Amino acid sequence: MIHFRLYIVRHGETEWNKSGRIQGHEDVELNDVGLGQAGMLAQALKDVPFSKGFTSDLQRASKTAETILQHRPDVILERDEALRERYMGELQGEIGRSKKPAPSLEMPEALIQRCQGWYNRSIVGYMMSSIKKGLADGEPQSLLVVSHGGLISTLLRSLVVGKAINCAQGLSIGNYLNTGVSIIDYTVVTEGKVKYLVGTMIKYSDTAHLKDTRRIEVNADELVG
């Protein structure tokens, strides 16, 4: 039995995505294509009964989240700086694989610590609280997270490698597309008086909602080592 379902979404397209610029913490807005992508995803998810939403406070993510939740005006949307893209320092605004020195670049280990800390605090914390309150016994609760490609791929890879979640057979963790959707299903397991969560990722960066529309296959922020 599935008790929780987590939807993790990357924001829609921006002009910096289109031109291959590294965004990092720069607050770049969605372009018209990105707004359309968010609208198509909103339509695809309109019947999902989200219990709560979480988003990066950067507008390309928060606007995507707001669009998805337009059919659910009662859902609380929590904005959190911890869901921002990796901080790219001096590389922000550069195009492609820039060789410019970036002494203030957020190191991979720091990014993993940040996104795992957020996940344990906000997602695992929410689910365990719901279990204690007896709210996980009925229909599965659905949660929405909207963030950025580099952060999402880092988080999911670290959770799978660290065996915090399982990965369905055939799924591979790679580049994350605009408005790509990953889904993790969680089951509550009881052993004696102890309850814990078992999560399985069943989709990764799925863009079926975009049908045959144009999409950018490479994310400059994910190219930075």
Short mmCIF file of C-alpha atoms in Angstrom, two decimals, residues 2-202:
data_model
loop_
_atom_site.label_atom_id
_atom_site.label_comp_id
_atom_site.label_asym_id
_atom_site.label_seq_id
_atom_site.Cartn_x
_atom_site.Cartn_y
_atom_site.Cartn_z
CA ILE A 2 1.28 3.46 -0.95
CA HIS A 3 0.97 5.99 1.88
CA PHE A 4 2.75 9.00 0.33
CA ARG A 5 3.61 10.07 -3.22
CA LEU A 6 6.24 12.76 -3.81
CA TYR A 7 6.31 14.70 -7.09
CA ILE A 8 9.61 16.48 -7.74
CA VAL A 9 9.54 18.97 -10.62
CA ARG A 10 12.14 21.16 -12.31
CA HIS A 11 11.06 24.67 -13.28
CA GLY A 12 10.04 25.62 -16.82
CA GLU A 13 12.34 27.05 -19.47
CA THR A 14 14.06 30.44 -19.14
CA GLU A 15 15.94 32.53 -21.69
CA TRP A 16 19.16 31.63 -19.88
CA ASN A 17 18.35 27.94 -20.36
CA LYS A 18 17.82 28.66 -24.03
CA SER A 19 21.14 30.48 -24.44
CA GLY A 20 23.08 27.98 -22.30
CA ARG A 21 23.88 30.43 -19.50
CA ILE A 22 24.68 29.23 -16.00
CA GLN A 23 21.94 30.47 -13.67
CA GLY A 24 22.75 29.33 -10.15
CA HIS A 25 21.11 31.76 -7.72
CA GLU A 26 20.37 34.39 -10.39
CA ASP A 27 16.63 35.10 -10.25
CA VAL A 28 15.76 34.54 -13.91
CA GLU A 29 12.09 34.48 -14.91
CA LEU A 30 10.32 31.91 -17.08
CA ASN A 31 10.09 32.73 -20.78
CA ASP A 32 6.92 32.16 -22.81
CA VAL A 33 7.90 28.56 -23.55
CA GLY A 34 8.51 27.94 -19.85
CA LEU A 35 5.14 29.39 -18.91
CA GLY A 36 3.53 27.11 -21.49
CA GLN A 37 5.41 24.09 -20.14
CA ALA A 38 4.21 24.87 -16.61
CA GLY A 39 0.66 25.18 -17.93
CA MET A 40 0.84 21.80 -19.66
CA LEU A 41 2.13 20.17 -16.49
CA ALA A 42 -0.60 21.86 -14.45
CA GLN A 43 -3.18 20.33 -16.76
CA ALA A 44 -1.56 16.89 -16.47
CA LEU A 45 -1.53 17.07 -12.65
CA LYS A 46 -4.85 18.87 -12.13
CA ASP A 47 -6.49 15.84 -10.52
CA VAL A 48 -3.66 15.12 -8.07
CA PRO A 49 -4.90 15.94 -4.52
CA PHE A 50 -1.76 17.64 -3.25
CA SER A 51 -1.57 18.05 0.53
CA LYS A 52 1.30 20.54 0.50
CA GLY A 53 3.76 22.18 -1.88
CA PHE A 54 7.42 23.17 -1.48
CA THR A 55 9.37 25.40 -3.86
CA SER A 56 12.62 27.26 -4.28
CA ASP A 57 12.08 30.95 -3.66
CA LEU A 58 13.62 31.84 -7.04
CA GLN A 59 10.87 32.98 -9.39
CA ARG A 60 11.45 30.46 -12.17
CA ALA A 61 10.62 27.70 -9.67
CA SER A 62 7.96 29.48 -7.61
CA LYS A 63 6.04 30.55 -10.73
CA THR A 64 6.10 26.96 -11.98
CA ALA A 65 4.80 25.76 -8.61
CA GLU A 66 2.06 28.41 -8.50
CA THR A 67 0.94 27.42 -11.99
CA ILE A 68 0.79 23.71 -11.09
CA LEU A 69 -1.25 24.49 -7.97
CA GLN A 70 -3.68 26.86 -9.70
CA HIS A 71 -6.26 24.06 -9.55
CA ARG A 72 -5.60 23.65 -5.79
CA PRO A 73 -5.83 27.16 -4.27
CA ASP A 74 -6.22 25.69 -0.77
CA VAL A 75 -2.78 24.02 -0.82
CA ILE A 76 -0.06 25.72 1.24
CA LEU A 77 3.05 26.47 -0.85
CA GLU A 78 6.21 26.80 1.25
CA ARG A 79 9.10 28.78 -0.27
CA ASP A 80 12.57 27.79 0.90
CA GLU A 81 16.03 29.10 0.00
CA ALA A 82 17.38 25.60 0.67
CA LEU A 83 15.73 24.49 -2.59
CA ARG A 84 17.68 26.98 -4.71
CA GLU A 85 19.97 25.76 -7.46
CA ARG A 86 23.62 25.15 -6.65
CA TYR A 87 25.37 28.48 -6.04
CA MET A 88 27.64 29.01 -9.04
CA GLY A 89 29.47 32.10 -7.78
CA GLU A 90 31.55 33.80 -10.45
CA LEU A 91 30.21 31.40 -13.11
CA GLN A 92 26.67 32.78 -12.91
CA GLY A 93 25.84 34.39 -16.25
CA GLU A 94 28.63 32.59 -18.08
CA ILE A 95 27.84 30.43 -21.10
CA GLY A 96 28.43 26.67 -21.13
CA ARG A 97 31.56 25.08 -19.67
CA SER A 98 33.25 28.32 -18.63
CA LYS A 99 36.89 28.06 -17.47
CA LYS A 100 36.56 31.23 -15.41
CA PRO A 101 37.90 30.79 -11.84
CA ALA A 102 35.07 30.44 -9.34
CA PRO A 103 36.45 30.43 -5.78
CA SER A 104 32.97 30.93 -4.28
CA LEU A 105 31.37 28.01 -6.19
CA GLU A 106 29.29 25.77 -3.91
CA MET A 107 31.16 22.49 -3.67
CA PRO A 108 29.32 19.22 -4.49
CA GLU A 109 29.62 17.99 -0.89
CA ALA A 110 28.03 21.20 0.41
CA LEU A 111 25.18 20.91 -2.10
CA ILE A 112 24.51 17.31 -1.05
CA GLN A 113 24.48 18.33 2.60
CA ARG A 114 22.08 21.21 1.86
CA CYS A 115 19.56 19.27 -0.20
CA GLN A 116 19.64 16.15 2.01
CA GLY A 117 19.18 18.33 5.08
CA TRP A 118 16.14 19.95 3.49
CA TYR A 119 14.73 16.56 2.44
CA ASN A 120 15.08 15.04 5.90
CA ARG A 121 13.68 18.12 7.61
CA SER A 122 10.80 18.93 5.26
CA ILE A 123 9.78 15.70 3.49
CA VAL A 124 10.68 12.94 5.93
CA GLY A 125 9.66 15.23 8.80
CA TYR A 126 6.26 15.92 7.23
CA MET A 127 5.61 12.24 6.55
CA MET A 128 6.65 11.04 10.01
CA SER A 129 4.51 13.75 11.61
CA SER A 130 1.52 12.61 9.53
CA ILE A 131 2.13 9.01 10.60
CA LYS A 132 2.21 9.97 14.28
CA LYS A 133 -1.05 11.89 13.88
CA GLY A 134 -2.71 8.92 12.19
CA LEU A 135 -3.13 10.82 8.92
CA ALA A 136 -1.37 8.23 6.74
CA ASP A 137 -4.00 5.52 7.07
CA GLY A 138 -6.37 6.63 4.30
CA GLU A 139 -5.75 7.70 0.71
CA PRO A 140 -2.09 8.39 -0.19
CA GLN A 141 -0.94 11.93 0.54
CA SER A 142 0.66 13.69 -2.44
CA LEU A 143 3.39 16.31 -2.00
CA LEU A 144 4.80 18.68 -4.63
CA VAL A 145 8.39 19.94 -4.77
CA VAL A 146 9.56 22.41 -7.44
CA SER A 147 13.27 23.16 -7.67
CA HIS A 148 16.19 23.21 -10.13
CA GLY A 149 17.89 20.62 -12.31
CA GLY A 150 21.26 20.54 -10.57
CA LEU A 151 19.77 20.32 -7.10
CA ILE A 152 17.15 17.72 -8.01
CA SER A 153 19.57 15.38 -9.79
CA THR A 154 22.06 15.73 -6.92
CA LEU A 155 19.39 15.00 -4.31
CA LEU A 156 17.94 11.98 -6.07
CA ARG A 157 21.33 10.50 -6.92
CA SER A 158 22.48 10.89 -3.32
CA LEU A 159 19.30 9.30 -1.95
CA VAL A 160 19.63 6.30 -4.27
CA VAL A 161 23.38 5.85 -3.70
CA GLY A 162 22.89 6.21 0.05
CA LYS A 163 20.04 3.67 -0.09
CA ALA A 164 17.59 6.15 1.44
CA ILE A 165 15.24 5.27 -1.44
CA ASN A 166 15.09 2.51 -4.03
CA CYS A 167 15.10 3.04 -7.78
CA ALA A 168 12.71 1.16 -10.05
CA GLN A 169 14.35 -1.17 -12.54
CA GLY A 170 15.30 0.58 -15.77
CA LEU A 171 15.44 4.12 -14.34
CA SER A 172 18.71 6.03 -14.64
CA ILE A 173 19.63 9.39 -13.14
CA GLY A 174 20.94 11.81 -15.73
CA ASN A 175 20.23 15.28 -17.12
CA TYR A 176 17.04 16.87 -15.77
CA LEU A 177 14.69 18.48 -18.31
CA ASN A 178 12.53 21.58 -17.85
CA THR A 179 9.29 20.63 -16.03
CA GLY A 180 10.55 17.05 -15.81
CA VAL A 181 8.69 15.09 -13.15
CA SER A 182 10.14 12.49 -10.80
CA ILE A 183 7.83 10.45 -8.59
CA ILE A 184 8.74 8.62 -5.40
CA ASP A 185 6.20 6.32 -3.73
CA TYR A 186 6.50 5.68 0.01
CA THR A 187 5.13 2.85 2.10
CA VAL A 188 5.01 2.88 5.89
CA VAL A 189 6.54 -0.30 7.33
CA THR A 190 5.88 -1.33 10.94
CA GLU A 191 8.23 -3.56 12.91
CA GLY A 192 7.06 -3.89 16.49
CA LYS A 193 6.58 -0.36 17.77
CA VAL A 194 8.86 1.14 15.12
CA LYS A 195 7.52 2.71 11.93
CA TYR A 196 9.71 3.73 9.02
CA LEU A 197 9.39 4.73 5.37
CA VAL A 198 10.39 2.72 2.31
CA GLY A 199 10.55 4.88 -0.81
CA THR A 200 10.82 3.80 -4.45
CA MET A 201 11.43 6.20 -7.34
CA ILE A 202 9.15 5.14 -10.19
#
